Each structure stands twice: as structure tokens, then as C-alpha cells.
Coordinates of C-alpha atoms and ligand atoms in Angstrom, one line a residue:
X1 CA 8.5 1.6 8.0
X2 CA 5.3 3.2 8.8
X3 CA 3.0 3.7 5.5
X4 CA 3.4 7.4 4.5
X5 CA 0.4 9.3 4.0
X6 CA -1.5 13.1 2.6
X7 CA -4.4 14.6 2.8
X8 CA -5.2 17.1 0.1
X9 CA -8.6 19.3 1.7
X10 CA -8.6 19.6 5.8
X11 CA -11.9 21.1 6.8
X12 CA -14.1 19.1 8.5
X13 CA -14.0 15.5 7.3
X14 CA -9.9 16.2 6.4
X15 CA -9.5 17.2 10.2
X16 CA -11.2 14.0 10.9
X17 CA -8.9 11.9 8.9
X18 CA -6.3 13.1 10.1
X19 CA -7.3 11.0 13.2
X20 CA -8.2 8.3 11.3
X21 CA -4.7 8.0 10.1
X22 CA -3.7 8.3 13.4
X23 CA -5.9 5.9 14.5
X24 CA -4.7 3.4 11.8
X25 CA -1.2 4.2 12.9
X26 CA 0.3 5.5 9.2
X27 CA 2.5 8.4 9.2
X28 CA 1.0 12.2 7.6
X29 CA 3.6 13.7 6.0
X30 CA 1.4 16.7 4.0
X31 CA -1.7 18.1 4.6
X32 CA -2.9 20.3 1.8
X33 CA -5.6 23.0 1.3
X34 CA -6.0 25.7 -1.2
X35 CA -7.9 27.8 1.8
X36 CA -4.9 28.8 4.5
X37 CA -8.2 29.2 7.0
X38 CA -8.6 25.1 6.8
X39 CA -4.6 24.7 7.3
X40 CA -4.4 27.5 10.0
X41 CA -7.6 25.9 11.9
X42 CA -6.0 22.1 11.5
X43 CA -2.4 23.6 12.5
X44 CA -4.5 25.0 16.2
X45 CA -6.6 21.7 16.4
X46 CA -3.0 19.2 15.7
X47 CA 0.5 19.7 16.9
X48 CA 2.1 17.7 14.1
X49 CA 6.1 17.6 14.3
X50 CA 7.2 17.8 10.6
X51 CA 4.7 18.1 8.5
X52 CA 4.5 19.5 5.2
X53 CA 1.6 22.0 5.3
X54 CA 1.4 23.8 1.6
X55 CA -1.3 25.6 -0.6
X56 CA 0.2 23.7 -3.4
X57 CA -1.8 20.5 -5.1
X58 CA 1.6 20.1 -7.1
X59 CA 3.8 19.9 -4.0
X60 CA 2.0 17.2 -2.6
X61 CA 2.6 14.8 -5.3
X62 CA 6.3 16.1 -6.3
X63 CA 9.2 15.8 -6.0
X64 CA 8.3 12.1 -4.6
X65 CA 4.4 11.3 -4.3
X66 CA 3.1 9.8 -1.3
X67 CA 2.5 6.2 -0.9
X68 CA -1.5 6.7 0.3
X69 CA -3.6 10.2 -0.1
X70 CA -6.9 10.6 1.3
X71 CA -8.7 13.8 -0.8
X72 CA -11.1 15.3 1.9
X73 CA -12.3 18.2 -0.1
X74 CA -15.7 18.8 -1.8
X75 CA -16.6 17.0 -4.3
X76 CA -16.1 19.3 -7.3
X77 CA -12.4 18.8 -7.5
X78 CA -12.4 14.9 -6.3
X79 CA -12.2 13.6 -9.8
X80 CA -9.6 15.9 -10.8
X81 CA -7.2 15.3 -7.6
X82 CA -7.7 11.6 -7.5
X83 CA -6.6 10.9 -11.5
X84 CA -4.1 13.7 -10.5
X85 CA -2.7 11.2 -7.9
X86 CA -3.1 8.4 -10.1
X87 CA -0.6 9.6 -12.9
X88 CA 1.6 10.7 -9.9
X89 CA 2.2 7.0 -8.8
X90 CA 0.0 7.5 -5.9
X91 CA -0.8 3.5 -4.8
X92 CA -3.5 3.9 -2.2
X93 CA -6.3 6.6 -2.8
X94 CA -9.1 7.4 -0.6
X95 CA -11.6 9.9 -1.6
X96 CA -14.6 11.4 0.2
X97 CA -18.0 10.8 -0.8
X98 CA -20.1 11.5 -3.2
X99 CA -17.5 9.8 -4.9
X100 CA -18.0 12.9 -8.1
X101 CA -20.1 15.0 -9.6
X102 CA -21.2 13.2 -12.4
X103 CA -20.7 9.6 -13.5
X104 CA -18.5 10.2 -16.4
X105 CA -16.0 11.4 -13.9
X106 CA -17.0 8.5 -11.8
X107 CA -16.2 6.1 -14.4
X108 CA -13.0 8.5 -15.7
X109 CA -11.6 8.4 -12.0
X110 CA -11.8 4.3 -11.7
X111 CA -10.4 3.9 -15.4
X112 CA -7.2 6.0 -14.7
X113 CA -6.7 4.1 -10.9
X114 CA -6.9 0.8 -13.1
X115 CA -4.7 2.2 -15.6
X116 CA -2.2 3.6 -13.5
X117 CA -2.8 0.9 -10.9
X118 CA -3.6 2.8 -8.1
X119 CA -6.4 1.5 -5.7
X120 CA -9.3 3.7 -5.2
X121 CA -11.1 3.2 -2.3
X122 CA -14.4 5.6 -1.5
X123 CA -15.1 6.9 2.2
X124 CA -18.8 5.3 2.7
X125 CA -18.1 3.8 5.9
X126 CA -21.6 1.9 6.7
X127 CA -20.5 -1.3 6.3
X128 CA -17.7 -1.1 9.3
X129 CA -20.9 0.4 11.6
X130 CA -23.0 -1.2 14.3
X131 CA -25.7 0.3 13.2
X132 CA -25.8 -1.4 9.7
X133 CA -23.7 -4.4 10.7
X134 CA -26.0 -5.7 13.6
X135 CA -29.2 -5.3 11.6
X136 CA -27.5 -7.2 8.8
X137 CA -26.6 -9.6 11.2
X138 CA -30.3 -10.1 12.6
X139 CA -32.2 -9.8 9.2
X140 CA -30.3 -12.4 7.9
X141 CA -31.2 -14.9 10.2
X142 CA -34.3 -17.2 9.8
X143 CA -36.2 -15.5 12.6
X144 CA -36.4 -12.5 11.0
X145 CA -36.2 -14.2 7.2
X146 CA -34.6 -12.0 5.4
X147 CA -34.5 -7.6 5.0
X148 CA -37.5 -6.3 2.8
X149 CA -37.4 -2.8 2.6
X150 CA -35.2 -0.1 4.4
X151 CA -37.0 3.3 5.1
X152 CA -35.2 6.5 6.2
X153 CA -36.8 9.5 8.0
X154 CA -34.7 12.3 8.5
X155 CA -34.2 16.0 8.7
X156 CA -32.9 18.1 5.7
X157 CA -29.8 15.5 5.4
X158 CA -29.5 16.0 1.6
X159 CA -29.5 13.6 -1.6
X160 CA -26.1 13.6 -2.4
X161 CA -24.7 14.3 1.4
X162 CA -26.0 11.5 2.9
X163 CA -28.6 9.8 0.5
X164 CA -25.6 8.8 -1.2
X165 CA -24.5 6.9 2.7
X166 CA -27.8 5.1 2.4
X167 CA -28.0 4.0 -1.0
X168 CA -24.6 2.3 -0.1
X169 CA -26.0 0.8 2.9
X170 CA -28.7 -0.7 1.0
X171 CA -26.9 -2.2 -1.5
X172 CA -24.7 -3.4 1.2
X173 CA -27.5 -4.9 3.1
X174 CA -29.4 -6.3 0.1
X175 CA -26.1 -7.3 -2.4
X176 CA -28.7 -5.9 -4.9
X177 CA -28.1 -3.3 -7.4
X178 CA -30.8 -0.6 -7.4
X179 CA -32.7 -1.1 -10.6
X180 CA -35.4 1.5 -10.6
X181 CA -35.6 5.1 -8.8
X182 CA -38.7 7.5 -8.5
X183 CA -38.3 11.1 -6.7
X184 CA -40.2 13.7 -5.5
X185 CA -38.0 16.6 -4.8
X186 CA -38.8 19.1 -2.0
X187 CA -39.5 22.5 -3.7
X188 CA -37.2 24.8 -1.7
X189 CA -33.6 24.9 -1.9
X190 CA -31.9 25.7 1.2
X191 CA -28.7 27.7 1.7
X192 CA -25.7 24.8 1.5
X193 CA -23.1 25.0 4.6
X194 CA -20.5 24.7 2.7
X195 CA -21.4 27.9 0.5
X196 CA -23.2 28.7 -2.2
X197 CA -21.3 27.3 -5.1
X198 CA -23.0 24.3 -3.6
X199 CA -26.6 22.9 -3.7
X200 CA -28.2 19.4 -2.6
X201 CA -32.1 18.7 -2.7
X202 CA -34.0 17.1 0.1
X203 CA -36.9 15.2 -1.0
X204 CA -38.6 12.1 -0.9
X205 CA -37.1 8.7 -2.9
X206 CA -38.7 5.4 -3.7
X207 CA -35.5 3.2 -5.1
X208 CA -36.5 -0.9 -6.2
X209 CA -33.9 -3.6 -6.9
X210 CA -34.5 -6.2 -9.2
X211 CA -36.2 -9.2 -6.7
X212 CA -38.3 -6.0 -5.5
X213 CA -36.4 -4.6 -2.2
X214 CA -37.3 -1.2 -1.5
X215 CA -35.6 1.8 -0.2
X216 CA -37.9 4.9 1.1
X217 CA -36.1 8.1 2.1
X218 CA -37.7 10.8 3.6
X219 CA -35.0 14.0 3.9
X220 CA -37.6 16.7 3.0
X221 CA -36.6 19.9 3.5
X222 CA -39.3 20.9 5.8
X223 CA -37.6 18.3 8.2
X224 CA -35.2 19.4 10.3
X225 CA -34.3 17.2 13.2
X226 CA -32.9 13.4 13.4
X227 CA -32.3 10.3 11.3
X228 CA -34.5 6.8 12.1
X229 CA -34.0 4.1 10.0
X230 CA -36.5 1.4 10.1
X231 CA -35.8 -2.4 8.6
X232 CA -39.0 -4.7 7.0
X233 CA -38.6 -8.2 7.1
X234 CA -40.5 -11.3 6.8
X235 CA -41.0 -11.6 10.8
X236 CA -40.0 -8.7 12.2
X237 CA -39.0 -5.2 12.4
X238 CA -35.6 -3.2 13.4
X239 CA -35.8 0.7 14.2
X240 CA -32.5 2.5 15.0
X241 CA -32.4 5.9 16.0
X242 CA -28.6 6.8 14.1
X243 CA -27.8 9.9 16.5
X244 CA -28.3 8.6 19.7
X245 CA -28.0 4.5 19.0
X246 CA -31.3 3.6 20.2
X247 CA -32.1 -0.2 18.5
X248 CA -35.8 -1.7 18.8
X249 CA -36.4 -4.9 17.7
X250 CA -39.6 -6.5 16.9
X251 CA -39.5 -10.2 16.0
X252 CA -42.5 -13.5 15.8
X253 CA -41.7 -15.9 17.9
X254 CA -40.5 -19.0 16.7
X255 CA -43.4 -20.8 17.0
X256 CA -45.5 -18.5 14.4
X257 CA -43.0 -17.7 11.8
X258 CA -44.9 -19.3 9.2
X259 CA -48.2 -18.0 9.4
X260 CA -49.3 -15.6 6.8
X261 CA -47.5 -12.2 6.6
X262 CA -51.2 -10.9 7.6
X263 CA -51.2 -12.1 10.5
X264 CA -48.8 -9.1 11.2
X265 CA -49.6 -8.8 15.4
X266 CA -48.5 -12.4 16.3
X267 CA -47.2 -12.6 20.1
X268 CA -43.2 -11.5 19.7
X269 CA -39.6 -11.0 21.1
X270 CA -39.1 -7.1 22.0
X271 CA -35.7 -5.3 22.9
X272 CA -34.3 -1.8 23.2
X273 CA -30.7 -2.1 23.6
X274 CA -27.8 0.5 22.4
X275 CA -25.1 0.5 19.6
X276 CA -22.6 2.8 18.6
X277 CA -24.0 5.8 17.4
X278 CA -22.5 7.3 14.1
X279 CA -18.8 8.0 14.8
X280 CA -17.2 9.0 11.5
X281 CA -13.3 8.9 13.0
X282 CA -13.5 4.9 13.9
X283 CA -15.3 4.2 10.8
X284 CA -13.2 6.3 8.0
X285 CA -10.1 4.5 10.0
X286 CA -11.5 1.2 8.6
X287 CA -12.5 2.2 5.4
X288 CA -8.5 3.5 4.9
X289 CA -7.5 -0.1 7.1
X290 CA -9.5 -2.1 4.5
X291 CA -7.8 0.1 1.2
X292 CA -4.5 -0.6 2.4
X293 CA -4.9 -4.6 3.7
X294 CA -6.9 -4.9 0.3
X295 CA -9.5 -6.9 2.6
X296 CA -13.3 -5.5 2.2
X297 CA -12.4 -2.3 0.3
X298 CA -14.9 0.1 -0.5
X299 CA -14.1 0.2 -4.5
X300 CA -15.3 3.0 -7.0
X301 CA -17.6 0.6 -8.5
X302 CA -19.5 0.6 -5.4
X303 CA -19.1 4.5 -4.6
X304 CA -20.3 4.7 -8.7
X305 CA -23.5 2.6 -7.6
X306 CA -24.2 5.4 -4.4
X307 CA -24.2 7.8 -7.5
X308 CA -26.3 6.4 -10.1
X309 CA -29.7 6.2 -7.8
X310 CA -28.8 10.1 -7.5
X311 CA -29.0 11.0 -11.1
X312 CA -32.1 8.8 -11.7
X313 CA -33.4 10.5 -8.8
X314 CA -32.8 13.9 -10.5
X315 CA -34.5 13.1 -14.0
X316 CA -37.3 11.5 -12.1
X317 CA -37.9 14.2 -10.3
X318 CA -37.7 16.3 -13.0
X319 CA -39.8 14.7 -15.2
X320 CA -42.6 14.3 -13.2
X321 CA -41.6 11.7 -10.7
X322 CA -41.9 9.2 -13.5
X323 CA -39.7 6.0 -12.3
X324 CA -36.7 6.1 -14.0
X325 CA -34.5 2.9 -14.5
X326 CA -30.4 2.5 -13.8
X327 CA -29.7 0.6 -16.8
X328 CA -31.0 2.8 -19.7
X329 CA -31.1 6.1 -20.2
X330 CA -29.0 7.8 -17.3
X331 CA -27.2 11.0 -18.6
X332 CA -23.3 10.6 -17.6
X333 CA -22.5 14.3 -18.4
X334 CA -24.3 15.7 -16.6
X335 CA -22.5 17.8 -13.6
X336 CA -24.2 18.2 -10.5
X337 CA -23.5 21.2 -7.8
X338 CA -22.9 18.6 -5.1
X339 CA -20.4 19.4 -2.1
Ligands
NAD1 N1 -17.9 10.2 4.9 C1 -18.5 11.0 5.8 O1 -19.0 10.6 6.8 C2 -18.4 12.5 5.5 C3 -18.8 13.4 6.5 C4 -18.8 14.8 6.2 C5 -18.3 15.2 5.0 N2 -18.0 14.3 4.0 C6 -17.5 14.8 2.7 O2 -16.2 15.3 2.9 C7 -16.0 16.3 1.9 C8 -15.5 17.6 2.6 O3 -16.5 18.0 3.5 P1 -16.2 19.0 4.7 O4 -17.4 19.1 5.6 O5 -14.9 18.8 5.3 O6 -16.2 20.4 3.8 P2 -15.4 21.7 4.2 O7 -15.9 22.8 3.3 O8 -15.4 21.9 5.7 O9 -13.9 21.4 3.8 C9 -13.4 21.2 2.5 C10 -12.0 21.7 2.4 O10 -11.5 21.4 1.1 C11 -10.7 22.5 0.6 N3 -10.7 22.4 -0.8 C12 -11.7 22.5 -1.7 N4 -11.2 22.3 -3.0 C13 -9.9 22.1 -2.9 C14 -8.9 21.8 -3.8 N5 -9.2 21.7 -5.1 N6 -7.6 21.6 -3.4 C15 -7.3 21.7 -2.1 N7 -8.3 22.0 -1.1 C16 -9.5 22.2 -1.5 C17 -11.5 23.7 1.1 O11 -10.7 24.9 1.2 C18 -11.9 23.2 2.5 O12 -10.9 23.6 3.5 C19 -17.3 16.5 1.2 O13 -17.3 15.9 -0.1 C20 -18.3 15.9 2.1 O14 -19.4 15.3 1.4 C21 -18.0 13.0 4.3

């Protein structure tokens, strides 16, 4: 029988999963939203023979919970829904990202999974892309020898909306646990589309792991078109343009990989080829294939470490871009106005 599966929160992203479920082949039995808008607009967009559609949280997880849930809706209430799912004998639980609003309910949501024995699986999808796999791939190899820093330059794309995407991916790429963050924030706050309970910052971030990799992010909020992401390396350079796919590599050839990293203009191999552009439906359907087969999960520690660099980020920023380091003095109370 065919995995049964919720989804509490069908706006956007939850309208999404639903074809990621579909995708995956598991069977939604109950979507759930407290806004009948979202279930009205998702009711339109799917024809879905008996489903459970309800404004109810509590009819989702009684009388009989079901087996997998994916909670799709902003990030104030994740915490709450997914510890709710947990004591309800939930098994597989897949929550959007950022994974909370604050790392005590990060580290409240993966105590209660572990206590309950639920797995809890977090929706940052970057290491089932192209675009981060094939660079991965490349900057790995000798010819390149190995990723040195990772720089973002986008338009207003938010800390916590999708910095939080790219501290994953760097982890990812560098198995390295940020140690140090410094932030400038931009000094407007814009409007947040998904109302005004809600605020992200745009800014600029310079985040160092421990053997000295560096991720710089450029979201200002005076930017407002595009996302390039460029890759250092010994030898050679990677640029991928995320909307469109665009890849351009830069690599030495062979024969003058060993000279000196000044002598930066050495004769090289060029390409422009094209990868899959972002596409959040094929990759949210592996992030939910990997928390069910238990094979390359997505875990809360590793939504937790997309979280941290975002706090020290905030108490940089707000002491005077001062760096500010991951393992000391991080404050887990405090709650953030993230979406
Ligand atoms: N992983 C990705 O690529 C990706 C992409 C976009 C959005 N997201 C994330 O997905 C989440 C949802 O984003 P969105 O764009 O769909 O927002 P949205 O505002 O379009 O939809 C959120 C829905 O959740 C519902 N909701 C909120 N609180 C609820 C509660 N307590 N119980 C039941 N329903 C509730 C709202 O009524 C709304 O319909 C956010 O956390 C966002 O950061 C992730």
C-alpha cells in the first residue's frame, strides 16, 4: 500500500508539494490550512478524489495520524506543528525551511522527533540540484583542486528565505561547519510578501569555516534582479547563473596546475554549457524520497546549522558588524519574524 501522506499549510510551496508527492507516488489523504483562500485556490489548481480538506490542525492528526506530513506553512508555527506531529505518532516529517524561528525551537523540534521517534527531515533541497551537484562534482577533482570560497550576488532574496538555501549549500559543498559570521545589514526593510507579520533583511554576509572557506553573499536590498553564484578554487572558476542555468567554467590546463596561485591568467579550458535551472517540484520530491528511504536525508541538525549562521549574522550586524563566532555566545531565545 501506497505511503499515506498530509500537508498541513497549501499556499505556494504546499501547492508545490502536493506535486511532489505526486511525483514520488505516495498517496495525500489531507491537506490542511487555517486560511480557506489557500484550500479554495489548491481545491481550483487539483482535482483530488477523496481528500480530506479541513481548517482543523487537530483533524489532521486524529482520529488516526498520518504515516508522513509535510508542514508547508510559514515558519512561525513549524516548530509547533512538527512536535505536534511527533507526539501524534507521525513517522515521517518534512518541514519547510527555515527550519524555525529561533534555535531553541530548532533544537526543541529535533529532541521531541528523537523522543518520539519520528524522522525529521528539512526541505533544503540543494544537494539533489545540478546546479550544486555538478560544481561539487568539478571542484572536487584535481584540476580544479578543491572549492575555496562560494560568493552569491543576488537581488533582495532575503537572509532567512534563501540565505538560509545557501548556507546549506555551503556546508554541503565544503562538509565544514561555518565557524565565524560577520554582517552588514541593508538599512531598509522592505514590505515582506507574505504580509506584514513578516520581516527578512537583505544585506551583505562574510561566513568562515574552520580551515578558512569563505561564503560572501550579496542580497542587498537595493538589488533587485537575479541570483549568480560564483565558485573559487585552486585552478579554476565556476559561475552559474541559478534562474536561467547558464554554467561557465574556467579551469588551468593540466600542464600549469602547479604554478603559483599568482600566476592567476595561465592559458585554460573554457565552457558555457546548461543545467537545470532551480525547479523546486523535482527537488522537494527528493528531499521527501530521501526521508522516507532514510538514504541522504536532510536531518534537523543540518537545517539547525542553515539557522545558526543567521543569528550570528543578526548580532553581528547589530553590533557593529563585529565577527561573531557559532560556538560561543549565540542567543537561542531569541525569536525571529521570519516567514
Ligand atoms: N524550499 C523551498 O524552495 C521554498 C520555496 C518557497 C517557500 N518556502 C517556504 O515554505 C513556507 C511557505 O511559503 P509559501 O510561499 O507557501 O507561503 P504562503 O504564505 O503562500 O503559504 C503559507 C500557508 O500556510 C498557511 N498557514 C500558516 N500558518 C498555519 C497554521 N498554523 N496552520 C495551518 N496553515 C497555516 C497560510 O494560511 C498559507 O496558506 C515558508 O516557510 C517558505 O520559507 C520554501
Amino acid at each position: 500500500m501506497k505511503m499515506n501522506v498530509a500537508i498541513i499549510g497549501v499556499g505556494r510551496m504546499g501547492r508545490r508539494h502536493i506535486q511532489s508527492v505526486q511525483k514520488v507516488g505516495l498517496s495525500l489523504n489531507c491537506i490542511c490550512d487555517v486560511n480557506e483562500e489557500s484550500l479554495l485556490i489548491t481545491k481550483n489548481e487539483f482535482l483530488l478524489p477523496d481528500l480530506v480538506i479541513t481548517c482543523s490542525v487537530e483533524d489532521v492528526f486524529y482520529p488516526s495520524p498520518p504515516e508522513c506530513i509535510i508542514i508547508a506553512t510559514t515558519a512561525d508555527s513549524h516548530c509547533k506543528l512538527v512536535c505536534q506531529a511527533a507526539e501524534a505518532g507521525v513517522q515521517y516529517i518534512l518541514v519547510e525551511k527555515p527550519m524555525a524561528v529561533s534555535l531553541e525551537q530548532c533544537d526543541r523540534m529535533i529532541e521531541t522527533c528523537n523522543r518520539y521517534g519520528a524522522k525529521l527531515a528539512v526541505n533544503h533541497q540543494m544537494r539533489f540540484m545540478e546546479q550544486y551537484e555538478i560544481p561539487k562534482g568539478l571542484l572536487d577533482t584535481d584540476a580544479y583542486g578543491g572549492l575555496t570560497s562560494m560568493t552569491v550576488v543576488a537581488g533582495n532574496v532575503g537572509f532567512a528565505m534563501n540565505g538560509a538555501h545557501y548556507f546549506e549549500a555551503f556546508r554541503y559543498l565544503t562538509k565544514e561547519a561555518i565557524e565565524e559570521v560577520t554582517a552588514w545589514f541593508s538599512p531598509e526593510v522592505v514590505p515582506n510578501p507574505r504580509g506584514s507579520q513578516f520581516e527578512d533583511r537583505g544585506g551583505t554576509i562574510r561566513a568562515v569555516t574552520s580551515n578558512g572557506k569563505r561564503l560572501y553573499m550579496d542580497i542587498s536590498s537595493d538589488q533587485g534582479h537575479g541570483i549568480r553564484v560564483i565558485y573559487g578554487s585552486r585552478n579554476g572558476m565556476i559561475t552559474i547563473n541559478q534562474l536561467t542555468g547558464e554554467m561557465v567554467t574556467t579551469v588551468r590546463e593540466d600542464q600549469y596546475r602547479n604554478l603559483p596561485t599568482t600566476r592567476y591568467g595561465m592559458p585554460a579550458v573554457n565552457s558555457q554549457t546548461n543545467i537545470h535551472p532551480t525547479d523546486v517540484i523535482d527537488s522537494s520530491a527528493s528531499v521527501l524520497q530521501a526521508l522516507i528511504s532514510d538514504l541522504n536525508s536532510v536531518s534537523g541538525q543540518d537545517g539547525r546549522q542553515a539557522i545558526a549562521p543567521i543569528v550570528a549574522a543578526y548580532q553581528s550586524a547589530e553590533s557593529g558588524s563585529i565577527p561573531v563566532r557559532l560556538n560561543s555566545t549565540l542567543d537561542r531565545s531569541r525569536v525571529f519574524p521570519w516567514a
